[in-house]
CSV table of C-alpha atoms in Angstrom, one decimal:
chain,number,residue,atom,x,y,z
K,179,MET,CA,29.8,13.9,-3.7
K,180,THR,CA,31.3,16.0,-0.8
K,181,GLY,CA,28.7,18.7,-1.3
K,182,PRO,CA,24.9,18.6,-1.2
K,183,ARG,CA,23.5,15.7,-3.2
K,184,SER,CA,20.2,15.7,-5.0
K,185,ARG,CA,20.1,11.9,-5.5
K,186,GLU,CA,17.4,10.1,-3.6
K,187,ALA,CA,18.4,8.6,-0.2
K,188,MET,CA,17.3,5.1,-1.4
K,189,ASP,CA,20.0,5.3,-4.0
K,190,ASP,CA,22.7,6.0,-1.4
K,191,PRO,CA,25.3,3.2,-1.8
K,192,PHE,CA,26.3,3.5,1.9
K,193,SER,CA,22.7,2.6,2.9
K,194,GLN,CA,22.7,-0.2,0.4
K,195,VAL,CA,26.0,-1.7,1.6
K,196,ASP,CA,24.7,-1.7,5.2
K,197,GLY,CA,21.6,-3.5,4.2
K,198,ASN,CA,23.5,-6.0,2.1
K,199,ALA,CA,25.9,-6.8,4.9
K,200,GLY,CA,23.0,-7.4,7.3
K,201,ALA,CA,21.3,-9.6,4.8
K,202,VAL,CA,24.4,-11.8,4.4
K,203,ARG,CA,24.8,-12.1,8.1
K,204,LYS,CA,21.2,-13.2,8.5
K,205,TYR,CA,21.6,-15.7,5.6
K,206,PHE,CA,24.7,-17.2,7.2
K,207,TRP,CA,22.8,-17.5,10.5
K,208,LYS,CA,19.9,-19.4,8.9
K,209,LYS,CA,22.4,-21.8,7.3
K,210,GLY,CA,24.0,-22.5,10.7
K,211,LEU,CA,27.1,-20.5,9.9
K,212,LYS,CA,27.3,-18.5,13.1
K,213,ASN,CA,29.9,-15.9,14.3
K,214,ILE,CA,31.0,-15.1,10.8
K,215,PHE,CA,32.1,-11.5,10.5
K,216,VAL,CA,30.8,-9.7,7.3
K,217,GLY,CA,32.7,-6.5,6.3
K,218,LYS,CA,31.5,-4.0,3.7
K,219,MET,CA,33.1,-1.9,1.0
K,220,VAL,CA,31.7,0.7,-1.5
K,221,CYS,CA,33.6,0.9,-4.7
K,222,PHE,CA,33.6,3.6,-7.5
K,223,PRO,CA,35.9,2.0,-10.1
K,224,ASP,CA,35.1,4.6,-12.7
K,225,CYS,CA,35.1,7.7,-10.5
K,226,ALA,CA,37.6,10.0,-9.0
K,227,PHE,CA,36.7,12.8,-6.5
K,228,GLY,CA,37.9,14.5,-3.4
K,229,ARG,CA,37.4,12.8,-0.1
K,230,LYS,CA,38.0,15.9,2.0
K,231,GLY,CA,35.8,15.9,5.1
K,232,MET,CA,34.8,12.2,4.6
K,233,SER,CA,35.7,9.7,7.3
K,234,ILE,CA,34.4,6.6,5.6
K,235,ASP,CA,37.0,3.9,5.8
K,236,PHE,CA,35.2,1.5,3.5
K,237,LEU,CA,35.1,3.7,0.4
K,238,TRP,CA,37.4,2.9,-2.6
K,239,LEU,CA,37.6,5.0,-5.8
K,240,ARG,CA,39.9,5.3,-8.7
K,241,GLY,CA,42.8,7.5,-7.8
K,242,CYS,CA,42.8,6.9,-4.1
K,243,GLY,CA,46.4,5.6,-4.2
K,244,LYS,CA,45.7,2.0,-3.2
K,245,GLY,CA,44.7,-1.0,-5.2
K,246,LEU,CA,41.3,-2.4,-4.6
K,247,SER,CA,42.4,-5.8,-3.2
K,248,ALA,CA,44.8,-4.2,-0.8
K,249,MET,CA,42.2,-1.7,0.3
K,250,VAL,CA,39.6,-4.4,0.9
K,251,LEU,CA,42.0,-6.4,3.1
K,252,GLU,CA,43.1,-3.3,5.0
K,253,SER,CA,39.6,-2.1,5.5
K,254,LEU,CA,38.4,-5.5,6.6
K,255,GLU,CA,41.1,-5.6,9.3
K,256,ASP,CA,40.1,-2.2,10.5
K,257,GLN,CA,36.4,-3.1,10.6
K,258,ILE,CA,37.2,-6.3,12.6
K,259,GLU,CA,39.3,-4.3,15.0
K,260,LYS,CA,36.6,-1.7,15.5
K,261,PHE,CA,34.1,-4.6,16.0
K,262,ARG,CA,36.3,-6.1,18.7
K,263,GLU,CA,36.5,-2.7,20.5
K,264,ASP,CA,32.8,-2.3,20.4
K,265,GLN,CA,32.3,-5.8,21.8
K,266,LYS,CA,34.7,-5.0,24.7
K,267,LEU,CA,32.7,-1.9,25.5
K,268,LEU,CA,29.6,-4.1,25.6
K,269,GLY,CA,31.4,-6.7,27.7
K,270,LYS,CA,30.9,-9.5,25.2
K,271,THR,CA,34.5,-10.4,24.3
K,272,ARG,CA,34.4,-13.7,26.2
K,273,MET,CA,31.4,-14.8,24.1
K,274,ILE,CA,33.4,-14.7,20.8
K,275,SER,CA,36.0,-17.2,19.8
K,276,TRP,CA,38.2,-15.9,16.9
K,277,LYS,CA,39.8,-18.3,14.6
K,278,GLU,CA,41.1,-18.6,11.0
K,279,LEU,CA,38.7,-20.5,8.7
K,280,GLU,CA,39.9,-23.9,7.5
K,281,GLU,CA,39.8,-24.8,3.8
K,282,GLU,CA,36.6,-26.9,4.2
K,283,GLU,CA,34.8,-24.0,5.9
K,284,ILE,CA,35.9,-21.6,3.2
K,285,ILE,CA,34.6,-23.9,0.5
K,286,ARG,CA,31.3,-24.1,2.3
K,287,LEU,CA,31.1,-20.3,2.6
K,288,CYS,CA,31.8,-19.9,-1.1
K,289,ASP,CA,29.2,-22.5,-2.0
K,290,GLU,CA,26.6,-20.8,0.1
K,291,LEU,CA,27.4,-17.4,-1.4
K,292,THR,CA,27.2,-18.7,-5.0
K,293,PRO,CA,24.3,-16.7,-6.6
K,294,ARG,CA,21.1,-18.6,-7.0
K,295,PHE,CA,18.9,-15.7,-7.8
K,296,ASP,CA,18.0,-15.2,-11.5
K,297,PRO,CA,16.9,-11.6,-12.2
K,298,ASP,CA,15.3,-12.6,-15.5
K,299,LEU,CA,13.2,-15.3,-13.7
K,300,TYR,CA,12.2,-12.7,-11.1
K,301,ARG,CA,11.0,-10.3,-13.7
K,302,SER,CA,9.2,-13.0,-15.7
K,303,LEU,CA,7.3,-14.1,-12.5
K,304,LEU,CA,6.1,-10.5,-12.0
K,305,ARG,CA,5.1,-10.2,-15.6
K,306,LEU,CA,3.3,-13.5,-15.4
K,307,ASN,CA,1.3,-12.3,-12.4
K,308,LEU,CA,0.3,-9.0,-14.0
K,309,GLU,CA,-0.5,-10.4,-17.4
K,310,GLU,CA,-2.7,-13.2,-16.0
K,311,SER,CA,-4.3,-10.7,-13.7
K,312,ASP,CA,-5.3,-8.5,-16.7
K,313,ARG,CA,-6.6,-11.5,-18.5
K,314,ARG,CA,-8.8,-12.5,-15.6
K,315,ARG,CA,-10.0,-8.9,-15.2
K,316,LYS,CA,-11.2,-8.8,-18.8
K,317,GLU,CA,-13.0,-12.1,-18.4
K,318,GLY,CA,-14.6,-10.9,-15.2
K,319,LEU,CA,-15.7,-7.7,-16.8
K,320,ALA,CA,-17.4,-9.6,-19.7
K,321,ILE,CA,-19.4,-11.5,-17.0
K,322,LEU,CA,-20.4,-8.4,-15.1
K,323,LYS,CA,-21.5,-6.7,-18.3
K,324,GLY,CA,-24.5,-9.1,-18.3
K,325,LEU,CA,-25.9,-6.8,-15.5
K,326,ASP,CA,-25.9,-3.7,-17.8
K,327,SER,CA,-29.6,-3.7,-18.4
K,328,ASN,CA,-30.4,-3.1,-14.7
K,329,ARG,CA,-30.9,0.4,-13.5
K,330,ARG,CA,-30.0,-0.4,-9.9
K,331,ILE,CA,-27.1,-2.8,-9.1
K,332,MET,CA,-25.3,-3.9,-5.9
K,333,ILE,CA,-22.0,-5.8,-6.3
K,334,GLN,CA,-20.2,-7.2,-3.3
K,335,GLY,CA,-16.7,-8.6,-3.8
K,336,PRO,CA,-13.2,-8.9,-2.2
K,337,PRO,CA,-10.3,-6.6,-3.2
K,338,GLY,CA,-9.1,-7.2,-6.7
K,339,SER,CA,-12.4,-8.9,-7.8
K,340,GLY,CA,-13.1,-6.3,-10.6
K,341,LYS,CA,-15.5,-3.9,-8.9
K,342,SER,CA,-13.7,-0.7,-9.8
K,343,THR,CA,-13.0,-1.9,-13.4
K,344,TYR,CA,-16.7,-2.6,-13.9
K,345,ALA,CA,-17.6,0.8,-12.3
K,346,VAL,CA,-15.4,2.6,-14.8
K,347,ASP,CA,-16.9,0.7,-17.7
K,348,LEU,CA,-20.4,1.3,-16.4
K,349,ILE,CA,-19.8,5.1,-16.1
K,350,ARG,CA,-18.3,5.2,-19.6
K,351,ARG,CA,-21.4,3.4,-21.1
K,352,LEU,CA,-23.9,5.6,-19.3
K,353,THR,CA,-22.2,8.9,-20.1
K,354,CYS,CA,-20.9,8.2,-23.6
K,355,ASP,CA,-23.5,5.8,-25.1
K,356,ASN,CA,-26.6,7.0,-23.2
K,357,ALA,CA,-25.6,10.7,-22.7
K,358,LYS,CA,-26.4,10.6,-19.0
K,359,THR,CA,-24.9,12.8,-16.3
K,360,GLY,CA,-23.6,11.0,-13.2
K,361,LEU,CA,-21.9,11.3,-9.9
K,362,TYR,CA,-19.2,9.0,-8.4
K,363,ILE,CA,-19.0,9.1,-4.6
K,364,CYS,CA,-16.6,7.5,-2.2
K,365,TRP,CA,-15.2,8.1,1.3
K,366,ASN,CA,-11.5,7.8,0.6
K,367,GLU,CA,-9.8,10.9,-0.9
K,368,LEU,CA,-7.0,8.9,-2.6
K,369,LEU,CA,-9.5,6.6,-4.3
K,370,ALA,CA,-11.4,9.7,-5.5
K,371,ALA,CA,-8.1,11.0,-7.0
K,372,GLU,CA,-7.5,7.6,-8.6
K,373,MET,CA,-11.0,7.4,-10.2
K,374,ASN,CA,-10.8,11.0,-11.3
K,375,GLN,CA,-7.6,10.2,-13.1
K,376,LYS,CA,-9.1,7.1,-14.8
K,377,LEU,CA,-12.4,8.8,-15.8
K,378,THR,CA,-10.6,11.9,-17.3
K,379,ASP,CA,-8.4,9.6,-19.4
K,380,PRO,CA,-8.8,10.9,-23.0
K,381,GLU,CA,-9.0,7.3,-24.3
K,382,LEU,CA,-12.3,6.7,-22.5
K,383,GLY,CA,-13.8,9.7,-24.2
K,384,ILE,CA,-16.1,10.7,-21.4
K,385,PRO,CA,-17.2,14.4,-21.8
K,386,PRO,CA,-16.0,16.3,-18.6
K,387,ASP,CA,-19.4,17.7,-17.9
K,388,ARG,CA,-21.1,14.3,-17.8
K,389,ILE,CA,-19.4,12.8,-14.7
K,390,ASN,CA,-18.4,14.4,-11.3
K,391,VAL,CA,-16.2,12.7,-8.7
K,392,ARG,CA,-16.8,13.8,-5.2
K,393,LEU,CA,-16.0,12.8,-1.6
K,394,TYR,CA,-19.0,11.8,0.5
K,395,PHE,CA,-17.9,14.0,3.4
K,396,ASP,CA,-17.7,17.1,1.0
K,397,MET,CA,-21.2,16.3,-0.3
K,398,ALA,CA,-22.5,16.1,3.3
K,399,SER,CA,-20.9,19.5,4.1
K,400,GLU,CA,-22.4,21.1,1.1
K,401,LEU,CA,-25.9,19.9,2.0
K,402,GLY,CA,-25.4,21.1,5.6
K,403,LYS,CA,-24.5,24.6,4.3
K,404,LEU,CA,-27.5,24.6,2.0
K,405,SER,CA,-29.8,23.8,4.9
K,406,GLY,CA,-28.9,27.1,6.6
K,407,GLU,CA,-28.2,25.5,10.0
K,408,ARG,CA,-24.7,25.4,11.3
K,409,SER,CA,-25.5,22.3,13.5
K,410,LEU,CA,-26.0,20.3,10.3
K,411,ILE,CA,-22.6,21.1,8.8
K,412,PRO,CA,-20.5,18.0,9.8
K,413,SER,CA,-17.0,18.1,11.3
K,414,ARG,CA,-14.4,15.4,11.7
K,415,GLU,CA,-15.5,15.2,15.4
K,416,VAL,CA,-19.0,14.5,14.3
K,417,VAL,CA,-17.7,11.6,12.2
K,418,LYS,CA,-15.7,10.2,15.1
K,419,LYS,CA,-18.8,10.3,17.3
K,420,GLY,CA,-20.8,8.4,14.7
K,421,GLU,CA,-23.3,11.3,14.2
K,422,LEU,CA,-22.8,12.0,10.5
K,423,ARG,CA,-25.9,10.1,9.6
K,424,GLN,CA,-28.1,12.4,11.7
K,425,CYS,CA,-26.4,15.5,10.1
K,426,VAL,CA,-27.1,14.2,6.6
K,427,LYS,CA,-30.7,13.3,7.5
K,428,GLY,CA,-31.4,16.7,8.8
K,429,ALA,CA,-29.7,18.5,5.9
K,430,VAL,CA,-31.6,16.5,3.3
K,431,SER,CA,-34.9,17.3,5.0
K,432,LYS,CA,-34.2,21.0,4.7
K,433,ALA,CA,-32.2,21.4,1.6
K,434,GLY,CA,-32.8,18.2,-0.5
K,435,ARG,CA,-35.6,19.8,-2.6
K,436,ARG,CA,-34.0,23.2,-3.2
K,437,PRO,CA,-34.2,24.1,-6.9
K,438,ASP,CA,-30.5,25.1,-6.9
K,439,LYS,CA,-29.4,21.7,-5.7
K,440,GLU,CA,-27.8,19.8,-8.6
K,441,LYS,CA,-29.3,16.4,-9.4
K,442,TYR,CA,-28.0,13.5,-11.5
K,443,ASP,CA,-29.3,10.8,-13.8
K,444,PHE,CA,-27.3,8.2,-11.9
K,445,VAL,CA,-25.0,7.8,-8.9
K,446,VAL,CA,-22.2,5.3,-8.3
K,447,VAL,CA,-21.2,4.6,-4.7
K,448,ASP,CA,-17.8,2.9,-4.4
K,449,GLU,CA,-16.4,1.2,-1.3
K,450,ALA,CA,-19.8,1.7,0.2
K,451,GLN,CA,-18.9,-0.3,3.3
K,452,ASP,CA,-17.4,3.0,4.5
K,453,ILE,CA,-20.7,4.9,4.0
K,454,PHE,CA,-23.6,2.6,4.7
K,455,ASP,CA,-23.9,3.9,8.3
K,456,LYS,CA,-23.4,7.5,7.4
K,457,GLY,CA,-26.7,8.4,5.7
K,458,ILE,CA,-26.1,7.4,2.1
K,459,ASP,CA,-29.8,6.4,1.9
K,460,PHE,CA,-30.9,10.0,2.6
K,461,MET,CA,-28.1,11.4,0.4
K,462,LEU,CA,-29.3,9.6,-2.7
K,463,LYS,CA,-32.8,11.0,-2.3
K,464,ALA,CA,-31.2,14.5,-2.6
K,465,LEU,CA,-28.9,13.7,-5.5
K,466,LEU,CA,-31.0,11.7,-8.0
K,467,LYS,CA,-33.6,13.0,-10.4
K,468,GLY,CA,-37.2,11.9,-10.3
K,469,ASN,CA,-39.6,10.8,-7.6
K,470,ASN,CA,-38.9,8.0,-5.2
K,471,PRO,CA,-35.2,7.7,-6.4
K,472,ILE,CA,-34.4,4.8,-4.1
K,473,GLU,CA,-37.1,2.7,-5.6
K,474,ASN,CA,-37.2,4.1,-9.2
K,475,GLY,CA,-33.9,5.9,-9.7
K,476,SER,CA,-30.6,4.7,-11.2
K,477,TRP,CA,-27.8,3.9,-8.7
K,478,PHE,CA,-24.9,1.5,-8.5
K,479,ILE,CA,-23.3,0.4,-5.3
K,480,PHE,CA,-20.0,-1.5,-4.9
K,481,TYR,CA,-18.9,-2.8,-1.5
K,482,ASP,CA,-17.0,-5.4,0.5
K,483,ASP,CA,-18.3,-6.2,4.0
K,484,SER,CA,-14.9,-7.7,5.0
K,485,GLN,CA,-13.3,-4.2,4.7
K,486,ASP,CA,-15.6,-2.5,7.2
K,487,TYR,CA,-13.3,-1.5,10.1
K,488,PRO,CA,-13.9,-3.7,13.1
K,489,ASP,CA,-14.1,-1.0,15.8
K,490,GLY,CA,-16.9,-2.6,17.8
K,491,SER,CA,-19.5,0.0,16.8
K,492,ASP,CA,-23.2,-0.6,16.5
K,493,LEU,CA,-23.8,-2.1,13.0
K,494,THR,CA,-27.6,-1.6,13.0
K,495,HIS,CA,-27.7,1.3,10.6
K,496,TYR,CA,-25.0,-0.4,8.4
K,497,ILE,CA,-27.0,-3.6,8.0
K,498,ARG,CA,-30.4,-2.0,7.6
K,499,THR,CA,-29.1,0.4,4.9
K,500,ARG,CA,-27.3,-2.3,3.0
K,501,ASP,CA,-30.3,-4.7,3.1
K,502,MET,CA,-32.7,-1.9,2.1
K,503,PHE,CA,-30.7,-1.1,-1.0
K,504,SER,CA,-30.4,-4.8,-1.9
K,505,SER,CA,-34.2,-5.1,-1.8
K,506,TYR,CA,-34.5,-2.6,-4.7
K,507,ALA,CA,-31.5,-3.7,-6.8
K,508,ALA,CA,-30.0,-6.6,-8.8
K,509,THR,CA,-27.3,-8.1,-6.6
K,510,TYR,CA,-24.2,-10.0,-7.5
K,511,ASN,CA,-21.6,-11.5,-5.3
K,512,LEU,CA,-18.0,-11.8,-6.6
K,513,THR,CA,-16.3,-14.6,-4.6
K,514,SER,CA,-12.6,-14.4,-5.5
K,515,SER,CA,-9.9,-12.0,-6.5
K,516,LEU,CA,-8.9,-11.7,-10.1
K,517,ARG,CA,-5.3,-11.1,-9.2
K,518,VAL,CA,-3.0,-14.1,-9.5
K,519,ASN,CA,0.2,-15.0,-7.9
K,520,THR,CA,2.7,-17.9,-7.9
K,521,GLY,CA,1.9,-20.7,-5.4
K,522,HIS,CA,-0.5,-19.8,-2.6
K,523,GLY,CA,1.2,-16.5,-2.1
K,524,ILE,CA,-0.7,-13.3,-1.7
K,525,ASP,CA,-4.2,-14.9,-1.5
K,526,GLU,CA,-3.3,-17.0,1.5
K,527,PHE,CA,-1.5,-14.1,3.2
K,528,VAL,CA,-4.5,-11.8,2.7
K,529,GLN,CA,-6.9,-14.4,4.0
K,530,ASP,CA,-4.8,-15.1,7.1
K,531,ALA,CA,-4.6,-11.3,7.8
K,532,ALA,CA,-8.3,-11.0,7.4
K,533,SER,CA,-8.9,-13.8,9.9
K,534,GLY,CA,-6.3,-12.4,12.4
K,535,ILE,CA,-4.1,-15.5,12.1
K,536,LEU,CA,-1.2,-14.0,10.2
K,537,ASN,CA,2.1,-15.9,10.9
K,538,ILE,CA,5.3,-14.1,10.1
K,539,LYS,CA,7.2,-17.4,10.2
K,540,LYS,CA,5.0,-19.0,7.6
K,541,ASP,CA,6.2,-19.5,4.0
K,542,TYR,CA,3.7,-17.7,1.8
K,543,GLY,CA,5.6,-18.3,-1.4
K,544,GLU,CA,7.7,-16.2,-3.7
K,545,ASP,CA,5.2,-13.3,-3.8
K,546,VAL,CA,5.4,-12.5,-0.1
K,547,SER,CA,8.6,-11.4,1.7
K,548,ILE,CA,8.5,-10.8,5.5
K,549,SER,CA,11.1,-9.1,7.7
K,550,GLY,CA,11.2,-7.7,11.2
K,551,TRP,CA,12.5,-4.3,12.4
K,552,ARG,CA,13.4,-3.0,15.8
K,553,SER,CA,14.2,0.7,15.2
K,554,PRO,CA,13.0,3.4,12.9
K,555,GLU,CA,16.4,3.5,11.2
K,556,GLU,CA,16.2,-0.3,10.5
K,557,ALA,CA,12.7,0.1,9.1
K,558,VAL,CA,13.8,2.8,6.7
K,559,LYS,CA,16.7,0.7,5.5
K,560,LEU,CA,14.5,-2.3,4.9
K,561,ILE,CA,12.0,-0.2,2.9
K,562,LYS,CA,14.8,1.2,0.7
K,563,SER,CA,16.2,-2.3,0.2
K,564,ALA,CA,12.8,-3.6,-0.9
K,565,LEU,CA,12.4,-0.8,-3.4
K,566,VAL,CA,15.8,-1.2,-4.8
K,567,ARG,CA,15.2,-4.9,-5.4
K,568,GLU,CA,11.8,-4.4,-7.0
K,569,LYS,CA,12.7,-1.4,-9.2
K,570,GLY,CA,16.2,-2.7,-10.0
K,571,LEU,CA,15.9,-6.4,-10.4
K,572,GLY,CA,12.1,-6.6,-10.8
K,573,GLY,CA,12.0,-3.8,-13.4
K,574,VAL,CA,8.9,-2.3,-11.7
K,575,LYS,CA,8.3,1.4,-12.3
K,576,ASN,CA,8.4,3.7,-9.2
K,577,GLU,CA,4.8,4.8,-9.7
K,578,ASN,CA,3.7,1.1,-9.5
K,579,CYS,CA,5.1,0.8,-6.0
K,580,ILE,CA,3.6,2.1,-2.8
K,581,VAL,CA,4.7,2.0,0.9
K,582,LEU,CA,1.8,1.6,3.4
K,583,PHE,CA,2.0,2.0,7.1
K,584,THR,CA,-0.3,1.1,10.0
K,585,ALA,CA,-2.0,4.3,11.2
K,586,ASP,CA,-0.2,4.6,14.5
K,587,LEU,CA,3.2,4.8,12.7
K,588,LEU,CA,2.2,7.9,10.8
K,589,ARG,CA,0.7,9.8,13.8
K,590,GLU,CA,2.4,13.0,14.9
K,591,GLY,CA,5.1,12.2,17.4
K,592,SER,CA,5.9,8.8,15.8
K,593,GLU,CA,9.7,8.3,15.7
K,594,LEU,CA,9.3,6.4,12.4
K,595,LEU,CA,7.3,9.3,10.9
K,596,SER,CA,10.1,11.6,11.9
K,597,ALA,CA,12.7,9.4,10.2
K,598,ILE,CA,10.6,9.2,7.0
K,599,ARG,CA,10.2,13.0,6.9
K,600,GLN,CA,13.9,13.6,7.3
K,601,ASP,CA,14.7,11.3,4.4
K,602,GLU,CA,14.5,13.0,1.0
K,603,GLY,CA,13.6,9.7,-0.7
K,604,PHE,CA,10.0,9.7,0.6
K,605,ASP,CA,7.0,11.6,-0.4
K,606,LEU,CA,3.5,11.5,1.3
K,607,LEU,CA,0.9,10.5,-1.3
K,608,ALA,CA,-2.0,13.0,-1.4
K,609,PRO,CA,-4.7,14.1,-3.8
K,610,GLY,CA,-2.6,17.1,-4.8
K,611,ASN,CA,0.3,15.1,-6.1
K,612,TYR,CA,-1.5,11.9,-7.1
K,613,THR,CA,-1.2,12.4,-10.8
K,614,ILE,CA,2.4,13.7,-10.6
K,615,ILE,CA,5.0,11.2,-11.5
K,616,SER,CA,7.8,11.2,-8.9
K,617,GLY,CA,11.1,9.4,-8.4
K,618,LYS,CA,10.5,9.3,-4.7
K,619,ALA,CA,8.8,6.5,-2.7
K,620,ARG,CA,5.2,7.4,-2.2
K,621,TYR,CA,3.6,6.5,1.1
K,622,THR,CA,0.4,6.7,3.1
K,623,THR,CA,-1.6,4.6,5.6
K,624,MET,CA,-3.0,1.2,4.8
K,625,LEU,CA,-6.6,2.4,5.5
K,626,LYS,CA,-6.3,5.4,3.2
K,627,ALA,CA,-5.2,3.1,0.4
K,628,LYS,CA,-8.7,1.4,0.2
K,629,GLY,CA,-9.6,1.0,-3.5
K,630,LEU,CA,-6.1,1.5,-4.8
K,631,GLU,CA,-3.9,-1.1,-6.4
K,632,ARG,CA,-0.2,-1.3,-7.2
K,633,ASP,CA,2.1,-3.9,-8.7
K,634,VAL,CA,4.3,-3.9,-5.6
K,635,VAL,CA,3.1,-3.0,-2.0
K,636,ILE,CA,5.5,-2.6,0.9
K,637,LEU,CA,3.7,-2.8,4.2
K,638,VAL,CA,5.2,-1.4,7.4
K,639,SER,CA,3.4,-2.3,10.6
K,640,SER,CA,3.7,-2.0,14.4
K,641,PRO,CA,3.5,-5.4,16.3
K,642,LEU,CA,0.9,-7.8,14.8
K,643,SER,CA,-0.1,-9.0,18.2
K,644,ASP,CA,-2.7,-6.2,17.9
K,645,ARG,CA,-5.6,-7.6,15.9
K,646,ARG,CA,-6.4,-4.1,14.5
K,647,ASN,CA,-2.9,-4.1,12.9
K,648,GLN,CA,-3.6,-7.4,11.2
K,649,PHE,CA,-6.8,-5.9,9.8
K,650,GLN,CA,-4.9,-3.0,8.4
K,651,VAL,CA,-2.3,-5.4,6.9
K,652,PHE,CA,-5.2,-7.2,5.3
K,653,ILE,CA,-6.4,-3.9,3.7
K,654,GLY,CA,-2.9,-3.0,2.6
K,655,ALA,CA,-1.9,-6.4,1.2
K,656,SER,CA,-5.1,-6.6,-0.8
K,657,ARG,CA,-3.8,-3.6,-2.8
K,658,ALA,CA,-1.0,-5.7,-4.4
K,659,LYS,CA,-1.2,-7.1,-7.9
K,660,ALA,CA,2.1,-9.0,-7.9
K,661,LYS,CA,4.3,-8.7,-4.8
K,662,VAL,CA,3.9,-7.9,-1.1
K,663,TRP,CA,6.6,-7.0,1.4
K,664,LEU,CA,5.7,-7.1,5.1
K,665,LEU,CA,8.1,-5.2,7.4
K,666,THR,CA,6.7,-5.6,10.9
K,667,GLU,CA,8.0,-4.3,14.2
K,668,VAL,CA,9.2,-7.0,16.5
K,669,THR,CA,9.7,-6.8,20.2
K,670,LYS,CA,12.9,-8.0,21.9
């Protein structure tokens, strides 16, 4: 252990003991047991190794020359003395009154520290949530299959309502049973990676040449290049200015009827709230076979108005495009999430975040845990602690956990981003590594996680006084199937 270590930082026992000591102090404070000093000790009872170069005074191991009990007492005295010295430097010694605990106080402390957490119960609640969620999903899919006879369908529904599940089933039916060729489009690159993974699953049996998964921006860029005009090739700056719709319109008018442009029997547009105002009505005319494809073609649109980012932009094109599509399609509104949780839990948390009234002091049940952080280092420790609890006690696989940040925390120059990058236990989730199973904690922004879902979602946000952050928390929390952790920055 004195040389380079390959183990993940989240498995570092010294980080764990810091977090545990802090948790015990907070627990005592809530119980009215104030000014209790909590020491820490890391023990390796079955290990012996050299401590050369290590100055940790709360590490005990077999062969260190001292008994564990004696070492604990000695280390505790040293830690108390160091604490006193630190308090003197801060000028706080007069605020602390040191005393020996009386028997009654010791009994109360022991009672408060008696374990009340049942790991088996914790795991059973997670399993209950996931099993019931799967059952509801199957029931919802059976209902939606009643729409199969329609060639044009629009389905609106909240996160977790079964839209993506039905989209996969729809694509399988059209490609395998009807031998159709199709295109799946979305805006989010991680959602594209997720759907590509699902649709290439051998168990579905979809021939690889029957379905294509593409990003809307990439399709717009290809059309722009085919048009022969550089001004019609979109850039990220064009998207920011809200001018992508005009690019697509111009490119379709020049390249949409070219014989070398591939066309499809059907098109599925997922998370369409991100695309309604970006020219999808023009795009479908260039992608679908036949005449008058909007009126006569085969297309399927899945969306959720509540997930359209509230940036104050003009919604005219958004509303007109959405309503135009609905006039040519069978429409169906899903009203509730198929995910389940104990008590009011995640559902109420998501609804409050969507309404901008999220209250970090509110009890949202066993499925939502909320903590505050004041420094990047504290945030990282809280993330690790949550992952250790869910993977260790909850039995959740690493690939079923995800860490999501508000966008500002992952911008270049962010202190928290720097701390995350320096930690070997974290790995940025990207299309290139999406299908690779890793022991590291995968992370991205809440907005980039649209359309994804995981058993456990850990949300890390800047202050929630900003309404935009609450919207992002709404998007992030709605990715969770069983458990949400909210770690929010708090101001002094």
